[in-house]
PDB file of C-alpha atoms in Angstrom:
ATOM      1  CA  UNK A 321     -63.963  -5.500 -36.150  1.00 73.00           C
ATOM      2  CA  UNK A 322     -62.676  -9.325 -37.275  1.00 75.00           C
ATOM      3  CA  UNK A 323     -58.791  -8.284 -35.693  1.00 75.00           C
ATOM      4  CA  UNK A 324     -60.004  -7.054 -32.352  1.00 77.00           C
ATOM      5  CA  UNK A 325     -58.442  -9.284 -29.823  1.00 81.00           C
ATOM      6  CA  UNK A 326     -60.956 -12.748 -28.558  1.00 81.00           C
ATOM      7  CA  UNK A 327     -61.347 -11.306 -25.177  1.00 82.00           C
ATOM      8  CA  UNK A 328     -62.190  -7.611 -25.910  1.00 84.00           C
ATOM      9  CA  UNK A 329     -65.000  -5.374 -26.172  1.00 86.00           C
ATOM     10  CA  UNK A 330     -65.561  -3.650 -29.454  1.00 88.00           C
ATOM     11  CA  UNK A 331     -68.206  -2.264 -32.086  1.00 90.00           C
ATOM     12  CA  UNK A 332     -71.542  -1.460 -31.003  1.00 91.00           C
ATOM     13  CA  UNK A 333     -71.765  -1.971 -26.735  1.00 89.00           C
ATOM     14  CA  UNK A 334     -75.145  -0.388 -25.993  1.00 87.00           C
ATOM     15  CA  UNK A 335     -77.571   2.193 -26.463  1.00 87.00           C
ATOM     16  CA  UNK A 336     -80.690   1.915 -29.109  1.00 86.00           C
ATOM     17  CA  UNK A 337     -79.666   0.244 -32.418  1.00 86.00           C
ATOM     18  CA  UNK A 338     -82.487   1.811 -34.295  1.00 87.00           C
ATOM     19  CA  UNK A 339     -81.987   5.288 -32.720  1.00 87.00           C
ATOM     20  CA  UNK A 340     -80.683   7.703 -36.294  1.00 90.00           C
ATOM     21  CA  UNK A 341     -77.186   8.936 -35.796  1.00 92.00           C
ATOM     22  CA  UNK A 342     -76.236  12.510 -37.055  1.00 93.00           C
ATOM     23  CA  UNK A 343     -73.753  13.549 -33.996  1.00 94.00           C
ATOM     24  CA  UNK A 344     -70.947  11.737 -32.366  1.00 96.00           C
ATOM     25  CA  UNK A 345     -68.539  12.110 -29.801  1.00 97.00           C
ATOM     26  CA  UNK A 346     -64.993  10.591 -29.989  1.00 96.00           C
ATOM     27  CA  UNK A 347     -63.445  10.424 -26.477  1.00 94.00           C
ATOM     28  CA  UNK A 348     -60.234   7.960 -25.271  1.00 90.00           C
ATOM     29  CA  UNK A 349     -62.696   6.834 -22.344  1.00 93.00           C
ATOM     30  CA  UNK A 350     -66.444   7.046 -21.456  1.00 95.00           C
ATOM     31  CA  UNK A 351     -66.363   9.172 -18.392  1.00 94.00           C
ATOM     32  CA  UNK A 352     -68.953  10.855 -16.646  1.00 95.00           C
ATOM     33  CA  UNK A 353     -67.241  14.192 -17.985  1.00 95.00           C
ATOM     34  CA  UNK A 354     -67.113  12.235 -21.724  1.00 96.00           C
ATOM     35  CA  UNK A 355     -71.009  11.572 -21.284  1.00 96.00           C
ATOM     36  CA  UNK A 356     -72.127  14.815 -19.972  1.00 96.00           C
ATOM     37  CA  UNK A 357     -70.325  16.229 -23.024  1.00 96.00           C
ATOM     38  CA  UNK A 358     -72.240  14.414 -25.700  1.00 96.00           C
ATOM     39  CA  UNK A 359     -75.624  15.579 -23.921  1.00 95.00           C
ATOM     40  CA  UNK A 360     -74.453  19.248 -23.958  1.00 96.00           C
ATOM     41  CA  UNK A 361     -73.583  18.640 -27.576  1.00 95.00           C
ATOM     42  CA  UNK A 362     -76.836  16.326 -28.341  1.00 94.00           C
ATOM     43  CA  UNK A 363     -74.295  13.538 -30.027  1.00 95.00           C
ATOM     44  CA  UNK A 364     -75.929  10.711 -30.885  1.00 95.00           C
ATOM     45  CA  UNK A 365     -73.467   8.360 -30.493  1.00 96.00           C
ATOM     46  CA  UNK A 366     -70.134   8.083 -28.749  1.00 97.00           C
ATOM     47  CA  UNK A 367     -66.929   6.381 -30.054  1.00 96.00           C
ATOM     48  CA  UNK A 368     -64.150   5.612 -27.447  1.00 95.00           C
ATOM     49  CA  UNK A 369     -60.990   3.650 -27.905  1.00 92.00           C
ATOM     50  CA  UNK A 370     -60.859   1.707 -24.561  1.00 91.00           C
ATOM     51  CA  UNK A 371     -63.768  -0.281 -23.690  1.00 92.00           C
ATOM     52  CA  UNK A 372     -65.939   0.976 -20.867  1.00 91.00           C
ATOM     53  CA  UNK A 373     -66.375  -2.474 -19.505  1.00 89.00           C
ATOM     54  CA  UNK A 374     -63.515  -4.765 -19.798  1.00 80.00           C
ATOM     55  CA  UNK A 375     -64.244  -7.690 -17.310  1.00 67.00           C
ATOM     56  CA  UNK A 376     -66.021 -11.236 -18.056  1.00 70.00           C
ATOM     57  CA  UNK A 377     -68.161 -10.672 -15.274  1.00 75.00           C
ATOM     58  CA  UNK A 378     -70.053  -7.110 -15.995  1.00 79.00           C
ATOM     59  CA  UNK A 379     -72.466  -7.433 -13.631  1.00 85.00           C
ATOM     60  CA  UNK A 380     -69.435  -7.775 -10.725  1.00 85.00           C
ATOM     61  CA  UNK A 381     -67.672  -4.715 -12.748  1.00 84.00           C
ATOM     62  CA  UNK A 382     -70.933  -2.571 -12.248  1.00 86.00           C
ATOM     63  CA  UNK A 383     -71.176  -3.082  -8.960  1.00 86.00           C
ATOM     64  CA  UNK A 384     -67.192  -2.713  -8.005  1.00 87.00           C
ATOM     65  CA  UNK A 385     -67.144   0.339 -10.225  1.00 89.00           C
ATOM     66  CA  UNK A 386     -70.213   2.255  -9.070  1.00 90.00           C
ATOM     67  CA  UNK A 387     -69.845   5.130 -10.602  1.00 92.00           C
ATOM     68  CA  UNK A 388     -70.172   2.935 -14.401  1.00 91.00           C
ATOM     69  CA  UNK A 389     -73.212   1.434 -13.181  1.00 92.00           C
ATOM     70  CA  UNK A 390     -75.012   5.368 -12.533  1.00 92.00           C
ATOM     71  CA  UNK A 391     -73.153   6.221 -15.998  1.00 92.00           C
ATOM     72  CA  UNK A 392     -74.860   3.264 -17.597  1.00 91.00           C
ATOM     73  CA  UNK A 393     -78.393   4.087 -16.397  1.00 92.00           C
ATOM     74  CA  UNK A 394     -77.935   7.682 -17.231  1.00 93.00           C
ATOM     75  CA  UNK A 395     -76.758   6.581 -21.312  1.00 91.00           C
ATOM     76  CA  UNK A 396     -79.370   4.047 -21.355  1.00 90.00           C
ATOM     77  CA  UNK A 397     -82.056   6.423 -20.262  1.00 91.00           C
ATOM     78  CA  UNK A 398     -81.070   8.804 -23.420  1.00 91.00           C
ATOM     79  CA  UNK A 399     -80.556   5.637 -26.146  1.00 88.00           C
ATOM     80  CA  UNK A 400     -77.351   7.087 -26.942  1.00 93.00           C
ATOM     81  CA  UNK A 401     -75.023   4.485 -28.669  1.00 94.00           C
ATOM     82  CA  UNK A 402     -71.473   3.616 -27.206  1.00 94.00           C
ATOM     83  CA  UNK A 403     -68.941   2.085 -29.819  1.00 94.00           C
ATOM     84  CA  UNK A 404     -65.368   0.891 -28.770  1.00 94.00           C
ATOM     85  CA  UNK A 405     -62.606   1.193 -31.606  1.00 91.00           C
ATOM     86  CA  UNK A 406     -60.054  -0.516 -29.773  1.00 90.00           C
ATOM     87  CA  UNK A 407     -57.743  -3.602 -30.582  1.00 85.00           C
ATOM     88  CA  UNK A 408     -59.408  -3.814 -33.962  1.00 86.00           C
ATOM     89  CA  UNK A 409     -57.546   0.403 -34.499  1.00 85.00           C
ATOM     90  CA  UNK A 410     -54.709  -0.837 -32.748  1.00 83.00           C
ATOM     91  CA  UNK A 411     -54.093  -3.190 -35.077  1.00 79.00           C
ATOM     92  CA  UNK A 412     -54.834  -1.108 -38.446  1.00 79.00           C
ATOM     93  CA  UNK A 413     -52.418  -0.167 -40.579  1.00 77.00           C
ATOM     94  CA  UNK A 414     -53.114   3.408 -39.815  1.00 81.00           C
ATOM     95  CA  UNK A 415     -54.215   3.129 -36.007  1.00 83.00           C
ATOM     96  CA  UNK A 416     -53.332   4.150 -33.107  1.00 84.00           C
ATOM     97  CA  UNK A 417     -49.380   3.551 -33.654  1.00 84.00           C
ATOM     98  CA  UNK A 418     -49.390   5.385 -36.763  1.00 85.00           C
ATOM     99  CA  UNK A 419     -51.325   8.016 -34.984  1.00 85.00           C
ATOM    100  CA  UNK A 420     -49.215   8.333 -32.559  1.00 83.00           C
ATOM    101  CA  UNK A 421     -45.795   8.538 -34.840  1.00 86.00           C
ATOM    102  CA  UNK A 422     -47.866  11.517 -36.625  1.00 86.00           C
ATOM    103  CA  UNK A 423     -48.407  13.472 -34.066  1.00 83.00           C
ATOM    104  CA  UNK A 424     -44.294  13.463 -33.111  1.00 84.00           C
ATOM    105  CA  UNK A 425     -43.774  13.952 -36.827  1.00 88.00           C
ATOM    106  CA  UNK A 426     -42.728  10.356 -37.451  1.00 89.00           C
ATOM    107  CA  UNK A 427     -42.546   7.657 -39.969  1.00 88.00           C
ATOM    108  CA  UNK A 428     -42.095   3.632 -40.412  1.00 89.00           C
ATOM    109  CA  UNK A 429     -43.443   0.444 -40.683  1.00 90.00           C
ATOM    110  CA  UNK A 430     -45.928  -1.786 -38.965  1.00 86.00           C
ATOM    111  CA  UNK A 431     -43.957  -4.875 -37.590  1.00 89.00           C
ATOM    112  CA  UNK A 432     -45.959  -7.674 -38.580  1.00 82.00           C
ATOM    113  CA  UNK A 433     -48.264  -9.613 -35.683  1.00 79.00           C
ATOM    114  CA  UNK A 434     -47.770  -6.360 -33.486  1.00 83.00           C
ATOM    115  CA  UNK A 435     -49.594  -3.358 -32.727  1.00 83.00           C
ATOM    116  CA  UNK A 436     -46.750  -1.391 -33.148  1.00 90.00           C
ATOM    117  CA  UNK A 437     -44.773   0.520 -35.887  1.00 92.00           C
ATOM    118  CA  UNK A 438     -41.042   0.392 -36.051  1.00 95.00           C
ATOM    119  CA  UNK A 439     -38.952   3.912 -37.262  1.00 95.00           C
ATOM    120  CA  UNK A 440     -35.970   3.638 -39.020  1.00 95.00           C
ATOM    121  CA  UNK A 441     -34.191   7.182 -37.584  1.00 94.00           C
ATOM    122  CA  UNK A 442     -31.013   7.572 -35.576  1.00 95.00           C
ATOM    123  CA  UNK A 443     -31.759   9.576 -32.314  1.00 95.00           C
ATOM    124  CA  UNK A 444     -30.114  10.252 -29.467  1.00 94.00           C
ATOM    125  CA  UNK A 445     -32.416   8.845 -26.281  1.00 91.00           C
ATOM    126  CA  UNK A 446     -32.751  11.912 -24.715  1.00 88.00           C
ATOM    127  CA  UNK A 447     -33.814  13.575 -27.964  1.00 90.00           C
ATOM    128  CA  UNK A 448     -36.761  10.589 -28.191  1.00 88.00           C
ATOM    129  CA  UNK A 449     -37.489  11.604 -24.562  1.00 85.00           C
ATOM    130  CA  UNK A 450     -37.751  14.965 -25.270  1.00 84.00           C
ATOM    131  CA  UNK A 451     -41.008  14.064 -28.223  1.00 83.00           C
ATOM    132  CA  UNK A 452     -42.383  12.885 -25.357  1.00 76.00           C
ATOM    133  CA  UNK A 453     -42.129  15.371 -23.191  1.00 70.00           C
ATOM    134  CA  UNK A 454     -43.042  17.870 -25.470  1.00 61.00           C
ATOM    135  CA  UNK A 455     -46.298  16.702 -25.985  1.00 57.00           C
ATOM    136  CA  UNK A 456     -47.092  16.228 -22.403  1.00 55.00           C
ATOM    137  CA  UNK A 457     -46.891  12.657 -22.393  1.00 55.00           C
ATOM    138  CA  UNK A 458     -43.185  12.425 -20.517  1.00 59.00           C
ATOM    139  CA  UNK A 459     -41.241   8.395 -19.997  1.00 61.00           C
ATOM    140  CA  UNK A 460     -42.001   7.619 -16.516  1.00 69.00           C
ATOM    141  CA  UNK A 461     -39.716   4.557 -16.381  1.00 82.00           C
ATOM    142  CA  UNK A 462     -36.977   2.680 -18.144  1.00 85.00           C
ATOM    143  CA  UNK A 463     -34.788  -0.209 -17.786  1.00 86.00           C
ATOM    144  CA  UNK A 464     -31.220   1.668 -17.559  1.00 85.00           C
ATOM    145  CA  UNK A 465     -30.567   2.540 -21.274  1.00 87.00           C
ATOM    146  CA  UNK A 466     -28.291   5.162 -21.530  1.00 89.00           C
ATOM    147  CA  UNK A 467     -29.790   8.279 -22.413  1.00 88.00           C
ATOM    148  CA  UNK A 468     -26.734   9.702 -24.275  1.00 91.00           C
ATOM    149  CA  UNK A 469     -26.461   6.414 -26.488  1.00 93.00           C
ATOM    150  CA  UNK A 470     -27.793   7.237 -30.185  1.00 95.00           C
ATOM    151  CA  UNK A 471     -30.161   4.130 -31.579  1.00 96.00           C
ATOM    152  CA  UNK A 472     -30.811   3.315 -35.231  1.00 96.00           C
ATOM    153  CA  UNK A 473     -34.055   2.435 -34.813  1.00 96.00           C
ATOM    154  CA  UNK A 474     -37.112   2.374 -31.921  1.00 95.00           C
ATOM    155  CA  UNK A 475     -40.528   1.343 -31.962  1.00 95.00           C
ATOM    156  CA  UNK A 476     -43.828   2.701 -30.149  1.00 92.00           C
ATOM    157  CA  UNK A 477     -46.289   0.151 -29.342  1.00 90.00           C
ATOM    158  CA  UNK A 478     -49.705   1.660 -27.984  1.00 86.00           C
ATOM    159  CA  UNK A 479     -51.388   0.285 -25.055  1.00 82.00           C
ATOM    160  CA  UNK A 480     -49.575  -2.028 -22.679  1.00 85.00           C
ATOM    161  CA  UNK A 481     -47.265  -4.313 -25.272  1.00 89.00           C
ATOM    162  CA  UNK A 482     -46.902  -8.016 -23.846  1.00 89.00           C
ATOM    163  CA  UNK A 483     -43.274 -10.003 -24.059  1.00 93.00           C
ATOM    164  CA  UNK A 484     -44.540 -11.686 -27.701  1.00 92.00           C
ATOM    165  CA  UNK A 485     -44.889  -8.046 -29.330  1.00 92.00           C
ATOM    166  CA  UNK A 486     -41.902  -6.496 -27.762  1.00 94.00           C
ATOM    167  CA  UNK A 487     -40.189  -9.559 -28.895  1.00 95.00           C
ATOM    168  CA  UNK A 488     -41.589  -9.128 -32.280  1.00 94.00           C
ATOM    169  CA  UNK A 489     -39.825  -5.425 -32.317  1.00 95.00           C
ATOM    170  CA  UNK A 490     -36.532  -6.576 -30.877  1.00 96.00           C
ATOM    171  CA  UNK A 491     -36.353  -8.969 -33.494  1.00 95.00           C
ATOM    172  CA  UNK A 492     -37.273  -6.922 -36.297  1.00 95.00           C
ATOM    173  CA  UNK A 493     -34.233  -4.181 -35.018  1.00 96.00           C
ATOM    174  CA  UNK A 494     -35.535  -1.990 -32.633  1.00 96.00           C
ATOM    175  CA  UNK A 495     -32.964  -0.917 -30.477  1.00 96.00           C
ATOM    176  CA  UNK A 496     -35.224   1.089 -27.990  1.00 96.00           C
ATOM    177  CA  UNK A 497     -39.113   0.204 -27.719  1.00 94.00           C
ATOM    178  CA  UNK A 498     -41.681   2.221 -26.238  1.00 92.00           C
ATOM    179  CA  UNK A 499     -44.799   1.127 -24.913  1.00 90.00           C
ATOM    180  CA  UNK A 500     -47.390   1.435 -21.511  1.00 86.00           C
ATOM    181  CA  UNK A 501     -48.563  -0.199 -18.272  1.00 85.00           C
ATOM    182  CA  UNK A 502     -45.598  -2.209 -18.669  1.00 89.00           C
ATOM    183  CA  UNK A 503     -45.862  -5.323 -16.027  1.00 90.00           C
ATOM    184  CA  UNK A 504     -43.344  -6.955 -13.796  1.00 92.00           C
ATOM    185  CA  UNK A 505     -43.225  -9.716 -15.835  1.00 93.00           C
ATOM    186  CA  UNK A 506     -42.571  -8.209 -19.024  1.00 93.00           C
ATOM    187  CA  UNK A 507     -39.471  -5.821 -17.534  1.00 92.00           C
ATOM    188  CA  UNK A 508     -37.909  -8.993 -16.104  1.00 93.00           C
ATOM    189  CA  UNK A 509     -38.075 -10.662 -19.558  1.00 93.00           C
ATOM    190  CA  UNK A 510     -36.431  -7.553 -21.066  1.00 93.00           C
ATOM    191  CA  UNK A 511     -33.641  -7.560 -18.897  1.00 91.00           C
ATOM    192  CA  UNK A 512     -33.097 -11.094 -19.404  1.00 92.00           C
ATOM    193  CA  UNK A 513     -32.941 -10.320 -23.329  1.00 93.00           C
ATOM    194  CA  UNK A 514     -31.153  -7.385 -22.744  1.00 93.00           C
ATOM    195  CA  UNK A 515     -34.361  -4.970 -24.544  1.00 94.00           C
ATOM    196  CA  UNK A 516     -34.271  -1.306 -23.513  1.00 94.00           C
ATOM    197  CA  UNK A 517     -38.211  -0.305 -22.719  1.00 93.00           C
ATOM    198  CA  UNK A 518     -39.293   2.979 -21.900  1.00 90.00           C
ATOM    199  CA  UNK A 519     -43.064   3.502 -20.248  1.00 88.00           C
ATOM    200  CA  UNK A 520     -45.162   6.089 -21.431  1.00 84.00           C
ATOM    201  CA  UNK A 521     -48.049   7.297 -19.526  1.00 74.00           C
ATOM    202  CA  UNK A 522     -50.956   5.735 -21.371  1.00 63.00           C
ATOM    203  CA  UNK A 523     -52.280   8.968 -21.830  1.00 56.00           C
ATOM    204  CA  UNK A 524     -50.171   9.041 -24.774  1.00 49.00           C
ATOM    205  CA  UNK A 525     -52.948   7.943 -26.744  1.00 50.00           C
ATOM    206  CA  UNK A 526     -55.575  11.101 -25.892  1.00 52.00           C
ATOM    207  CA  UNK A 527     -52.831  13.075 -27.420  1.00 50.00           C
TER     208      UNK A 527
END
């Protein structure tokens, strides 16, 4: 759990320490559909990849986000533990980017300080599209790249890569990156550098 990210919520969350674990649940999120799950199953334990509370303040995020607060009294009421795997996988060698290439039947190589992994295989952009779509995940957005040009290389970063790790992939020779949640900010930035992005939903991941 030492390369999870300073401000994020991982390993054990809540939920009874001491309580023996035989069962567990591995879910993208803890939903009220996750948690009612794990009791028709009688898990033990449930493992999710994004944290369920991801503000400084949890006390204001219980009380914004009602529904967490009823979820919260319901797990604690069963002693069910609730582990987050979530910068700490992203950042594995084989985490969620390698999991991700392996399910489109890919292979490369982690870019170093980045979440991502960067393939070495000339493809047309439609035909990278087309992975996508395929596995019901389709590019939302992109910054203009043309889809009929054929790249030497692309990466995939999971989650919602910042202007340091896309920077990181540009420089290392991707010609197309992929990533999430992409912000204003960070498509601005690309322009200016002249980096082709393309958004996946961030769904991608539950694949």
């Amino acid at each position: 759990f030492n390369t999870a990210e300073e401000w994020d919520s991982v390993g054990f969350v809540f939920g009874d320490k001491e309580k023996p674990v035989k069962n567990v649940l591995v879910a993208l999120d803890l939903t009220t559909e996750v948690f009612d799950k794990a009791v028709e199953f009688n898990v033990d334990a449930i493992i999710t990849h994004h944290p369920f509370l991801f503000g400084d303040d949890h006390a204001e995020e219980l009380e914004t986000y009602q529904y967490k607060k009823n979820l919260l009294e319901r797990i604690n009421n069963t002693g069910m533990g609730v582990f987050h795997l979530h910068t700490n996988f992203d950042k594995a060698k084989k985490g969620m980017a390698y999991a991700v290439s392996k399910k489109l039947k890919l292979s490369g190589k982690q870019v170093k300080d980045s979440y991502g992994i960067l393939i070495n295989k000339e493809m047309k952009v439609s035909d990278i599209y087309k992975m996508f779509l395929d596995n019901e995940t389709p590019i939302f957005k992109d910054n203009g790249i043309n889809k009929n040009r054929i790249v030497s290389s692309f990466s995939i970063i999971p989650g919602a890569a910042g202007v340091k790790d896309i920077m990181n992939h540009h420089e290392a020779g991707a010609e197309f990156i992929i990533t999430s949640d992409i912000k204003w900010s960070t498509w601005l930035a690309a322009k200016e550098h002249m980096i082709s992005l393309g958004a996946v939903t961030h769904g991608i991941e539950k694949e």
